Short mmCIF file of C-alpha atoms and ligand atoms in Angstrom, two decimals:
data_model
loop_
_atom_site.label_atom_id
_atom_site.label_comp_id
_atom_site.label_asym_id
_atom_site.label_seq_id
_atom_site.Cartn_x
_atom_site.Cartn_y
_atom_site.Cartn_z
CA MET A 433 -35.20 32.46 21.21
CA GLY A 434 -35.84 36.18 21.08
CA ARG A 435 -34.99 38.30 18.07
CA LEU A 436 -31.37 38.92 17.62
CA PRO A 437 -30.14 42.54 17.41
CA GLU A 438 -29.54 43.80 13.86
CA GLY A 439 -26.24 42.60 12.54
CA ALA A 440 -25.60 40.11 15.23
CA LEU A 441 -25.40 37.16 12.85
CA MET A 442 -23.04 38.98 10.67
CA GLN A 443 -20.76 39.71 13.63
CA ARG A 444 -20.81 36.17 14.65
CA ALA A 445 -20.05 35.07 10.99
CA ALA A 446 -17.24 37.68 10.87
CA HIS A 447 -15.73 36.59 14.16
CA GLY A 448 -15.59 33.04 13.01
CA LEU A 449 -14.15 33.99 9.51
CA ALA A 450 -11.51 36.25 11.08
CA ALA A 451 -10.33 33.49 13.42
CA ALA A 452 -10.07 30.99 10.58
CA VAL A 453 -8.00 33.49 8.42
CA ALA A 454 -5.81 34.23 11.42
CA ASP A 455 -5.20 30.45 11.96
CA LEU A 456 -4.29 30.17 8.23
CA LEU A 457 -1.99 32.99 8.52
CA GLY A 458 -0.22 31.96 11.75
CA ALA A 459 0.92 35.50 12.62
CA THR A 460 -1.72 38.21 11.91
CA TYR A 461 0.38 41.25 12.82
CA GLY A 462 1.84 42.71 9.59
CA ALA A 463 0.17 40.11 7.32
CA ARG A 464 -1.28 41.50 4.07
CA VAL A 465 -4.93 40.51 3.63
CA ARG A 466 -6.90 41.26 0.48
CA LEU A 467 -10.62 41.34 0.53
CA LEU A 468 -12.58 40.81 -2.64
CA VAL A 469 -15.89 42.35 -1.84
CA GLY A 470 -19.16 41.91 -3.66
CA PRO A 471 -22.51 43.77 -3.30
CA GLY A 472 -24.33 41.64 -0.67
CA ASP A 473 -23.91 40.47 2.88
CA ASN A 474 -21.32 38.01 1.90
CA GLY A 475 -19.07 41.12 1.28
CA GLY A 476 -20.31 42.42 4.57
CA ASP A 477 -18.95 39.37 6.26
CA ALA A 478 -15.54 39.81 4.57
CA LEU A 479 -15.44 43.57 5.44
CA HIS A 480 -16.21 43.08 9.11
CA ALA A 481 -13.75 40.06 9.40
CA GLY A 482 -11.23 42.36 7.64
CA ALA A 483 -11.87 45.09 10.30
CA ARG A 484 -11.20 42.51 13.04
CA LEU A 485 -7.92 41.45 11.46
CA ALA A 486 -6.86 44.96 10.96
CA ARG A 487 -7.39 45.56 14.60
CA ARG A 488 -5.06 42.63 15.26
CA GLY A 489 -2.31 44.35 13.17
CA ALA A 490 -2.91 43.01 9.74
CA ARG A 491 -2.66 45.23 6.61
CA VAL A 492 -6.07 44.80 5.12
CA GLU A 493 -7.05 46.24 1.78
CA ALA A 494 -10.46 45.73 -0.01
CA VAL A 495 -11.16 45.49 -3.70
CA LEU A 496 -14.69 46.60 -4.21
CA LEU A 497 -16.38 44.70 -7.05
CA ALA A 498 -19.69 46.42 -6.93
CA PRO A 499 -20.89 50.15 -7.06
CA GLN A 500 -22.40 49.53 -3.73
CA VAL A 501 -21.08 47.40 -0.96
CA HIS A 502 -22.08 46.67 2.55
CA ALA A 503 -21.88 50.11 4.06
CA GLU A 504 -21.50 49.34 7.83
CA GLY A 505 -18.86 46.79 6.88
CA LEU A 506 -16.87 49.17 4.75
CA ALA A 507 -17.10 51.86 7.62
CA ALA A 508 -15.87 49.25 10.12
CA LEU A 509 -12.93 48.37 7.87
CA LEU A 510 -11.87 51.92 7.36
CA ALA A 511 -12.31 52.81 11.07
CA ALA A 512 -10.03 49.88 11.87
CA GLY A 513 -7.32 51.14 9.62
CA GLY A 514 -8.11 48.98 6.52
CA ARG A 515 -8.18 50.67 3.14
CA VAL A 516 -9.84 50.42 -0.25
CA LEU A 517 -7.52 49.37 -3.00
CA GLU A 518 -7.67 51.69 -6.02
CA GLY A 519 -6.14 50.41 -9.25
CA ALA A 520 -3.44 47.71 -9.52
CA GLU A 521 -1.38 46.85 -6.45
CA ARG A 522 2.13 45.61 -6.78
CA GLU A 523 2.62 43.81 -3.51
CA ARG A 524 1.09 40.40 -3.31
CA PRO A 525 -1.08 39.69 -0.26
CA ASP A 526 -0.56 36.69 2.05
CA VAL A 527 -4.18 35.62 1.77
CA VAL A 528 -7.17 36.58 -0.29
CA VAL A 529 -10.77 36.53 1.32
CA ASP A 530 -13.46 35.85 -1.35
CA GLY A 531 -16.46 37.87 -0.25
CA ILE A 532 -17.68 38.35 -3.78
CA LEU A 533 -20.78 36.12 -3.75
CA GLY A 534 -22.36 33.87 -1.20
CA ILE A 535 -25.66 32.00 -1.04
CA GLY A 536 -27.30 34.85 -3.05
CA GLY A 537 -24.99 34.45 -5.93
CA ARG A 538 -25.81 33.14 -9.31
CA PRO A 539 -23.28 30.71 -10.98
CA GLY A 540 -20.41 32.42 -12.77
CA LEU A 541 -18.32 35.62 -12.23
CA ARG A 542 -18.17 39.03 -13.85
CA GLU A 543 -15.04 40.01 -15.73
CA ASP A 544 -13.81 42.45 -13.00
CA ALA A 545 -14.03 39.63 -10.46
CA VAL A 546 -12.16 37.28 -12.74
CA ALA A 547 -9.52 39.88 -13.27
CA ALA A 548 -9.19 40.60 -9.50
CA LEU A 549 -8.78 36.92 -8.84
CA GLY A 550 -6.16 36.63 -11.72
CA ALA A 551 -4.05 39.33 -10.04
CA VAL A 552 -3.64 37.07 -7.01
CA GLU A 553 -3.06 33.77 -8.76
CA GLY A 554 -1.16 31.36 -6.35
CA VAL A 555 -2.13 33.25 -3.18
CA PRO A 556 -4.10 31.16 -0.61
CA VAL A 557 -7.83 31.90 -0.91
CA VAL A 558 -10.43 31.71 1.91
CA ALA A 559 -14.00 31.67 0.61
CA VAL A 560 -16.76 33.22 2.61
CA ASP A 561 -19.69 30.78 2.93
CA VAL A 562 -19.14 29.35 -0.57
CA PRO A 563 -16.65 29.88 -3.31
CA SER A 564 -18.08 32.58 -5.44
CA GLY A 565 -19.37 31.54 -8.84
CA VAL A 566 -20.30 27.94 -7.99
CA ASP A 567 -23.94 26.75 -8.17
CA VAL A 568 -24.73 26.68 -4.43
CA ASP A 569 -27.83 24.60 -4.74
CA THR A 570 -26.74 21.82 -7.18
CA GLY A 571 -22.99 21.59 -6.92
CA ARG A 572 -22.55 22.39 -10.57
CA LEU A 573 -19.73 24.63 -11.96
CA ASP A 574 -21.36 26.61 -14.84
CA GLY A 575 -18.90 29.32 -15.48
CA PRO A 576 -15.88 31.14 -13.97
CA HIS A 577 -15.61 30.51 -10.20
CA VAL A 578 -13.24 30.71 -7.19
CA ARG A 579 -11.21 27.74 -6.30
CA ALA A 580 -10.62 28.07 -2.52
CA ASP A 581 -8.06 26.52 -0.30
CA LEU A 582 -10.48 26.95 2.65
CA THR A 583 -14.13 27.69 2.87
CA VAL A 584 -15.63 29.12 6.02
CA THR A 585 -19.32 28.54 6.12
CA PHE A 586 -22.11 29.34 8.56
CA GLY A 587 -24.88 27.52 10.23
CA THR A 588 -25.03 24.44 8.09
CA HIS A 589 -23.36 22.81 5.03
CA LYS A 590 -24.83 23.78 1.63
CA VAL A 591 -25.13 21.40 -1.29
CA ALA A 592 -22.07 23.05 -2.98
CA HIS A 593 -19.90 21.95 0.04
CA LEU A 594 -20.82 18.28 -0.29
CA VAL A 595 -21.54 17.62 -3.88
CA ASP A 596 -18.82 17.59 -6.75
CA PRO A 597 -17.70 19.27 -8.78
CA ALA A 598 -18.33 22.30 -6.59
CA ALA A 599 -17.13 20.58 -3.41
CA GLN A 600 -13.72 20.33 -5.02
CA ALA A 601 -13.66 24.15 -5.40
CA CYS A 602 -14.20 24.57 -1.67
CA GLY A 603 -10.94 23.22 -0.35
CA ALA A 604 -11.05 22.42 3.30
CA LEU A 605 -14.28 23.16 5.01
CA HIS A 606 -14.78 25.05 8.37
CA LEU A 607 -18.24 25.40 9.80
CA VAL A 608 -19.11 28.29 12.09
CA ASP A 609 -22.11 27.65 14.32
CA LEU A 610 -24.22 30.85 14.25
CA GLY A 611 -26.51 29.42 17.11
CA LEU A 612 -29.40 29.26 14.64
CA ASP A 613 -32.00 26.35 14.34
CA VAL A 614 -31.18 25.21 10.80
CA PRO A 615 -33.68 23.66 8.48
CA PRO A 616 -33.22 20.01 7.22
CA ALA A 617 -30.47 20.10 4.55
CA PRO A 618 -31.22 18.99 0.94
CA VAL A 619 -28.13 16.82 1.08
CA GLU A 620 -26.94 15.18 4.27
CA ALA A 621 -23.44 13.96 5.15
CA LEU A 622 -23.34 10.95 7.74
CA GLN A 623 -21.12 11.76 10.67
CA ARG A 624 -19.34 9.16 12.83
CA ASP A 625 -22.14 9.23 15.41
CA ASP A 626 -24.71 8.65 12.68
CA VAL A 627 -22.79 5.57 11.41
CA ALA A 628 -22.40 4.25 15.02
CA ARG A 629 -26.14 4.50 15.47
CA LEU A 630 -26.81 2.68 12.21
CA ILE A 631 -24.14 -0.09 12.33
CA PRO A 632 -25.98 -3.55 13.00
CA VAL A 633 -24.67 -4.80 16.33
CA PRO A 634 -25.52 -8.37 17.34
CA GLY A 635 -27.43 -8.95 20.50
CA PRO A 636 -26.78 -11.70 23.09
CA PHE A 637 -29.27 -14.12 21.57
CA ASP A 638 -28.34 -13.39 17.91
CA HIS A 639 -26.90 -16.20 15.84
CA LYS A 640 -25.66 -16.32 12.18
CA TYR A 641 -29.10 -16.57 10.73
CA THR A 642 -30.73 -13.90 12.79
CA ARG A 643 -27.76 -11.56 11.97
CA GLY A 644 -28.61 -11.84 8.22
CA VAL A 645 -27.31 -14.04 5.36
CA VAL A 646 -25.95 -12.20 2.32
CA GLY A 647 -25.55 -13.95 -0.97
CA VAL A 648 -23.02 -13.09 -3.61
CA ARG A 649 -23.38 -13.82 -7.26
CA ALA A 650 -20.26 -12.42 -8.78
CA GLY A 651 -17.13 -13.19 -10.80
CA SER A 652 -16.74 -14.95 -14.04
CA GLU A 653 -14.09 -17.09 -15.84
CA GLN A 654 -12.58 -13.81 -17.05
CA TYR A 655 -12.80 -12.08 -13.56
CA PRO A 656 -12.59 -14.61 -10.68
CA GLY A 657 -10.83 -12.02 -8.53
CA ALA A 658 -13.93 -9.76 -8.55
CA ALA A 659 -15.79 -12.63 -6.84
CA VAL A 660 -13.18 -12.84 -4.17
CA LEU A 661 -13.15 -9.12 -3.49
CA CYS A 662 -16.93 -8.72 -3.56
CA THR A 663 -17.16 -11.65 -1.03
CA SER A 664 -14.34 -10.00 1.01
CA GLY A 665 -16.62 -6.87 1.36
CA ALA A 666 -19.64 -9.17 2.18
CA ALA A 667 -17.65 -11.27 4.68
CA CYS A 668 -16.39 -8.29 6.74
CA GLY A 669 -18.35 -9.56 9.77
CA LEU A 670 -21.42 -7.22 9.53
CA ALA A 671 -23.74 -10.05 8.48
CA GLY A 672 -23.98 -13.50 10.05
CA MET A 673 -23.10 -15.60 7.04
CA VAL A 674 -22.12 -15.28 3.36
CA ARG A 675 -23.26 -17.70 0.55
CA TYR A 676 -21.44 -17.57 -2.84
CA VAL A 677 -22.75 -18.73 -6.16
CA GLY A 678 -20.68 -18.50 -9.27
CA SER A 679 -17.85 -19.75 -11.28
CA ALA A 680 -15.15 -18.73 -8.75
CA ALA A 681 -16.02 -21.07 -5.91
CA ASP A 682 -12.61 -22.55 -5.46
CA GLU A 683 -11.01 -19.02 -5.31
CA VAL A 684 -13.61 -17.77 -2.99
CA ARG A 685 -13.35 -20.85 -0.63
CA GLY A 686 -9.69 -20.56 -0.72
CA THR A 687 -9.66 -17.01 0.67
CA HIS A 688 -12.83 -17.18 2.79
CA PRO A 689 -13.29 -20.73 4.27
CA GLU A 690 -16.27 -19.38 6.19
CA VAL A 691 -18.25 -18.62 3.09
CA VAL A 692 -20.83 -21.21 2.12
CA VAL A 693 -20.66 -22.13 -1.65
CA GLY A 694 -24.08 -22.77 -3.22
CA ALA A 695 -27.59 -21.27 -3.29
CA GLY A 696 -29.74 -21.08 -0.16
CA ARG A 697 -31.99 -18.66 1.71
CA VAL A 698 -30.51 -15.18 1.92
CA GLN A 699 -31.82 -11.81 3.08
CA ALA A 700 -30.10 -9.96 0.29
CA TRP A 701 -28.25 -10.67 -2.89
CA VAL A 702 -25.19 -8.83 -4.31
CA VAL A 703 -25.00 -9.28 -8.06
CA GLY A 704 -22.71 -8.14 -10.83
CA SER A 705 -19.13 -7.61 -9.78
CA GLY A 706 -17.00 -9.06 -12.49
CA GLY A 707 -19.99 -10.82 -13.81
CA SER A 708 -19.30 -10.23 -17.55
CA GLU A 709 -21.94 -11.66 -19.92
CA GLY A 710 -23.46 -13.82 -17.27
CA ALA A 711 -24.42 -10.90 -14.99
CA GLY A 712 -27.98 -10.56 -16.49
CA GLU A 713 -28.69 -14.30 -15.93
CA ALA A 714 -27.30 -14.02 -12.34
CA LEU A 715 -29.51 -11.00 -11.61
CA ALA A 716 -32.60 -12.77 -12.90
CA ALA A 717 -31.76 -15.88 -10.70
CA ALA A 718 -31.24 -13.55 -7.65
CA ALA A 719 -34.51 -11.66 -8.32
CA GLU A 720 -36.42 -14.93 -8.14
CA ASP A 721 -35.85 -15.04 -4.44
CA GLY A 722 -37.80 -11.78 -3.98
CA VAL A 723 -35.23 -10.42 -1.52
CA PRO A 724 -33.36 -6.88 -1.62
CA LEU A 725 -30.73 -6.68 -4.33
CA VAL A 726 -27.37 -4.86 -4.44
CA VAL A 727 -26.75 -4.49 -8.23
CA ASP A 728 -23.12 -3.65 -9.33
CA ALA A 729 -21.03 -3.40 -12.39
CA ASP A 730 -22.11 -5.67 -15.35
CA ALA A 731 -25.55 -6.31 -13.80
CA ILE A 732 -26.49 -2.57 -13.64
CA ALA A 733 -27.38 -2.53 -17.35
CA HIS A 734 -30.12 -5.15 -16.52
CA VAL A 735 -31.75 -3.12 -13.66
CA ALA A 736 -34.74 -2.03 -15.73
CA SER A 737 -35.68 -5.72 -16.14
CA LEU A 738 -36.32 -6.05 -12.45
CA GLY A 739 -39.76 -4.44 -12.48
CA ALA A 740 -41.16 -1.75 -10.25
CA GLY A 741 -41.55 -3.60 -6.91
CA ALA A 742 -37.86 -4.66 -6.50
CA ASP A 743 -35.98 -3.25 -3.59
CA VAL A 744 -32.72 -2.32 -5.23
CA LEU A 745 -29.50 -0.56 -4.38
CA VAL A 746 -27.50 0.11 -7.59
CA THR A 747 -23.87 1.04 -7.30
CA PRO A 748 -22.68 2.67 -10.58
CA HIS A 749 -19.70 4.85 -11.36
CA ALA A 750 -20.30 7.90 -13.51
CA GLY A 751 -19.91 5.91 -16.71
CA GLU A 752 -22.25 3.12 -15.68
CA LEU A 753 -24.92 5.71 -14.68
CA ALA A 754 -24.50 7.56 -17.93
CA ALA A 755 -25.14 4.36 -19.90
CA LEU A 756 -28.15 3.58 -17.60
CA LEU A 757 -29.67 7.04 -18.32
CA GLY A 758 -28.53 7.28 -21.97
CA VAL A 759 -26.53 10.40 -21.46
CA ASP A 760 -22.78 11.26 -21.69
CA ARG A 761 -20.43 10.49 -18.81
CA ALA A 762 -19.40 14.23 -18.91
CA ASP A 763 -22.98 15.27 -18.18
CA VAL A 764 -23.10 12.97 -15.16
CA GLU A 765 -19.82 14.29 -13.81
CA ALA A 766 -20.92 17.97 -14.28
CA ASP A 767 -24.21 17.37 -12.46
CA GLN A 768 -23.79 14.41 -10.21
CA LEU A 769 -26.57 15.29 -7.80
CA GLY A 770 -29.07 15.84 -10.61
CA HIS A 771 -28.38 12.55 -12.43
CA ALA A 772 -28.28 10.48 -9.26
CA ARG A 773 -31.65 11.94 -8.15
CA ARG A 774 -33.06 11.39 -11.66
CA ALA A 775 -32.09 7.80 -11.77
CA ALA A 776 -33.31 7.04 -8.31
CA ALA A 777 -36.72 8.77 -9.03
CA ASP A 778 -37.10 7.32 -12.66
CA LEU A 779 -36.03 3.79 -11.80
CA GLY A 780 -37.44 3.64 -8.31
CA VAL A 781 -34.19 2.44 -6.98
CA THR A 782 -31.54 3.70 -4.48
CA VAL A 783 -28.45 4.92 -6.40
CA LEU A 784 -24.98 4.96 -4.97
CA LEU A 785 -23.19 7.13 -7.50
CA LYS A 786 -19.44 6.42 -6.76
CA GLY A 787 -16.89 9.12 -7.13
CA ARG A 788 -14.69 11.51 -5.07
CA ARG A 789 -17.80 12.53 -3.22
CA THR A 790 -19.96 9.43 -3.45
CA LEU A 791 -23.70 10.24 -3.41
CA CYS A 792 -26.47 7.94 -2.08
CA ALA A 793 -29.83 9.01 -3.62
CA ALA A 794 -33.18 7.43 -2.56
CA PRO A 795 -36.32 7.29 -4.76
CA ASP A 796 -37.98 9.65 -2.11
CA GLY A 797 -35.50 12.36 -2.87
CA GLY A 798 -33.24 11.95 0.10
CA VAL A 799 -29.57 12.31 -0.61
CA ARG A 800 -26.45 11.71 1.42
CA ALA A 801 -22.88 12.56 0.39
CA THR A 802 -19.93 10.51 1.61
CA THR A 803 -17.13 12.75 3.20
CA THR A 804 -14.71 9.88 4.10
CA GLY A 805 -12.21 8.41 1.54
CA THR A 806 -8.93 9.10 -0.19
CA PRO A 807 -7.78 9.39 -3.72
CA TRP A 808 -5.73 6.24 -3.14
CA LEU A 809 -9.17 4.43 -3.18
CA GLY A 810 -9.09 4.84 -6.91
CA THR A 811 -7.79 1.29 -7.20
CA ALA A 812 -9.07 -1.86 -9.03
CA GLY A 813 -11.63 -3.85 -7.18
CA ALA A 814 -12.53 -1.22 -4.66
CA GLY A 815 -16.06 -1.10 -6.14
CA ASP A 816 -16.41 -4.90 -5.72
CA VAL A 817 -15.53 -4.58 -2.05
CA LEU A 818 -18.04 -1.74 -1.64
CA ALA A 819 -20.91 -3.71 -3.26
CA GLY A 820 -20.27 -6.63 -0.99
CA LEU A 821 -20.03 -4.45 2.15
CA CYS A 822 -23.38 -2.73 1.19
CA GLY A 823 -24.96 -6.24 0.63
CA ALA A 824 -23.83 -7.26 4.18
CA LEU A 825 -25.49 -4.17 5.69
CA ARG A 826 -28.64 -4.76 3.66
CA ALA A 827 -28.86 -8.42 4.78
CA ALA A 828 -28.25 -7.37 8.33
CA GLY A 829 -31.43 -5.26 8.23
CA LEU A 830 -30.45 -1.71 7.07
CA SER A 831 -32.60 -0.12 4.35
CA SER A 832 -31.07 0.24 0.93
CA TYR A 833 -30.53 3.94 1.59
CA ASP A 834 -28.81 3.32 4.94
CA ALA A 835 -26.80 0.26 3.63
CA GLY A 836 -25.61 2.38 0.68
CA SER A 837 -24.62 5.59 2.62
CA VAL A 838 -23.25 3.68 5.68
CA GLY A 839 -21.41 1.24 3.51
CA SER A 840 -19.90 4.03 1.47
CA TRP A 841 -18.94 5.89 4.59
CA VAL A 842 -17.16 2.77 6.23
CA HIS A 843 -15.56 1.79 2.82
CA GLY A 844 -14.02 5.36 2.58
CA ALA A 845 -12.90 5.32 6.18
CA ALA A 846 -11.36 1.85 5.80
CA ALA A 847 -9.48 3.08 2.77
CA GLN A 848 -8.02 5.99 4.79
CA LEU A 849 -6.98 3.63 7.51
CA ALA A 850 -5.57 1.03 5.16
CA SER A 851 -3.83 3.74 3.04
CA GLY A 852 -2.32 5.72 5.88
CA GLY A 853 -1.58 8.27 3.23
CA GLY A 854 0.01 5.91 0.75
CA PRO A 855 -0.98 3.19 -1.83
CA VAL A 856 -3.66 0.67 -0.95
CA VAL A 857 -5.24 -2.29 -2.83
CA ALA A 858 -8.86 -3.36 -2.66
CA ALA A 859 -8.25 -6.43 -0.31
CA GLN A 860 -6.62 -4.11 2.15
CA VAL A 861 -9.64 -1.94 2.24
CA ALA A 862 -11.83 -4.96 3.02
CA ALA A 863 -9.43 -6.12 5.61
CA ALA A 864 -9.62 -2.63 7.34
CA VAL A 865 -13.39 -2.63 7.72
CA PRO A 866 -13.56 -4.50 11.05
CA ARG A 867 -11.15 -2.02 12.58
CA VAL A 868 -13.12 1.03 11.40
CA VAL A 869 -16.32 -0.50 12.68
CA ARG A 870 -14.70 -1.03 16.13
CA ASP A 871 -13.35 2.48 16.26
CA VAL A 872 -16.74 3.94 15.30
CA LEU A 873 -18.62 1.90 17.88
CA ASP A 874 -16.06 2.60 20.53
CA GLY A 875 -16.11 6.31 19.78
CA ARG A 876 -12.22 6.30 19.28
CA PRO A 877 -10.72 8.68 16.60
CA LEU A 878 -10.39 6.78 13.31
CA SER A 879 -6.85 5.43 13.52
N1 LIG B 1520 -27.55 32.91 6.08
C1 LIG B 1520 -27.16 33.48 7.33
O1 LIG B 1520 -27.66 33.10 8.38
C2 LIG B 1520 -26.12 34.50 7.22
C3 LIG B 1520 -25.65 34.83 6.05
N2 LIG B 1520 -24.67 35.83 5.91
C4 LIG B 1520 -23.97 36.15 4.69
O2 LIG B 1520 -24.99 36.63 3.73
C5 LIG B 1520 -24.64 36.00 2.48
C6 LIG B 1520 -25.74 36.16 1.63
O3 LIG B 1520 -26.00 37.38 1.47
P1 LIG B 1520 -26.84 37.96 0.12
O4 LIG B 1520 -26.79 39.45 0.24
O5 LIG B 1520 -28.20 37.41 0.23
O6 LIG B 1520 -26.19 37.46 -1.19
P2 LIG B 1520 -24.68 37.59 -1.59
O7 LIG B 1520 -23.84 38.35 -0.61
O8 LIG B 1520 -24.35 36.37 -2.20
O9 LIG B 1520 -24.86 38.73 -2.85
C7 LIG B 1520 -25.77 38.44 -3.82
C8 LIG B 1520 -25.89 39.61 -4.72
O10 LIG B 1520 -24.89 39.59 -5.78
C9 LIG B 1520 -25.41 39.82 -7.02
N3 LIG B 1520 -25.07 38.72 -7.82
C10 LIG B 1520 -25.57 37.48 -7.84
N4 LIG B 1520 -24.95 36.71 -8.63
C11 LIG B 1520 -23.97 37.42 -9.18
C12 LIG B 1520 -22.99 37.18 -10.13
N5 LIG B 1520 -22.81 35.96 -10.67
N6 LIG B 1520 -22.06 38.17 -10.34
C13 LIG B 1520 -22.14 39.34 -9.91
N7 LIG B 1520 -23.12 39.69 -8.99
C14 LIG B 1520 -24.00 38.76 -8.68
C15 LIG B 1520 -26.89 39.99 -6.83
O11 LIG B 1520 -27.23 41.35 -6.88
C16 LIG B 1520 -27.24 39.58 -5.37
O12 LIG B 1520 -28.10 40.42 -4.71
C17 LIG B 1520 -24.15 34.68 2.86
O13 LIG B 1520 -23.55 33.91 1.87
C18 LIG B 1520 -23.33 34.86 4.14
O14 LIG B 1520 -22.13 35.22 3.65
C19 LIG B 1520 -24.44 36.71 7.14
O15 LIG B 1520 -23.64 37.65 7.13
C20 LIG B 1520 -24.36 35.80 8.30
C21 LIG B 1520 -25.58 35.07 8.45
#
């Protein structure tokens, strides 16, 4: 591709940004748009988008938050009828465009920016590229930052769009393609097509053994239901057969007559959901088979006993990961990417750190963020189902990294389907998995 003319990328960005703001406004003519403008090209995007909106009849005013801002952008805004806001303004705008800091910004905001944001509390905010003040490359929130209703980004998603807590500050995401070849992203997000490509689909000569047998060692006298739910995730139809070993055999058999009770040859074991004090022993027994392991809940504390060569997918929530690493839960929640990567590298395992934006981190540094799901998924037993689902995918031949990231994507989509916007329980999530897989493989929109 030949060199682009000077400013072409910014014009493409400004075009996409202005269109997204106009969509949010509904009617542009007469709408009051306030630009918060920083010193760099991020501010230039905002100014040029403001000029486009002004030419469509919007009343655009810019608050300049630096001694020097993007000169061409400012000239374009003024030429289009926009103005610079001097001093306090009584009238509230209909929308605020955050062009303070983009990918060149350091975390946190200066006082004048905080004050300018305070003056428009409650007005919808559209962030340019990233919400100003977030840590773009880690997803941390170390200091004052913008909380946007919509973030319009360019070229490719950045870490702050995909990883909490910063991802929560982005609001809805809109990606504008600038026509650039983008470098590989430090954090990926599987899309439907990726999941369709990775889902194990049986061939005409496959049978239950060639499709993979997944073993489940879960549940206890105290938590027999966890065994049923973990088995429900494993028995979603993605593996050829499920074996169950544990104290909840009657409950499991009663719910899943197709499950074979008793030990036998498996391609992967899922261990720990509801395991209580017996989880360590169950993990040791599973490890003797020398097959890949999915380690959940009460078995996670025993991961270090598995030795270096084990092929392990561990599925902690923030508290379990904190305990594994010997840090505070709050530290994990504040730096989810950093702690998931650290555990994967230190322990040589794949880590599926569950949360609003579940992260799958491989020992080689690869990280995928899950973008499906719903807050209704915060329900008892959902993690048991997820562990079983990942175990089925691992037994069916996916790597631990693919099994964790695909399992998390399907689990979130199944929760969205089962929830339909309302309450859902873990068993309903498991029951929705086959429908999600069908829709993904058929290319149909997720129902
Ligand atoms: N990447 C692309 O293809 C395109 C990017 N565009 C836009 O450009 C910005 C990045 O612009 P840049 O000038 O590099 O950085 P910023 O606009 O983020 O400004 C950084 C500037 O601000 C100062 N600064 C840094 N941290 C702080 C802080 N915490 N408080 C106050 N000031 C701070 C520092 O001086 C920096 O120099 C990108 O995000 C896109 O919006 C193109 O327009 C389109 C193509």
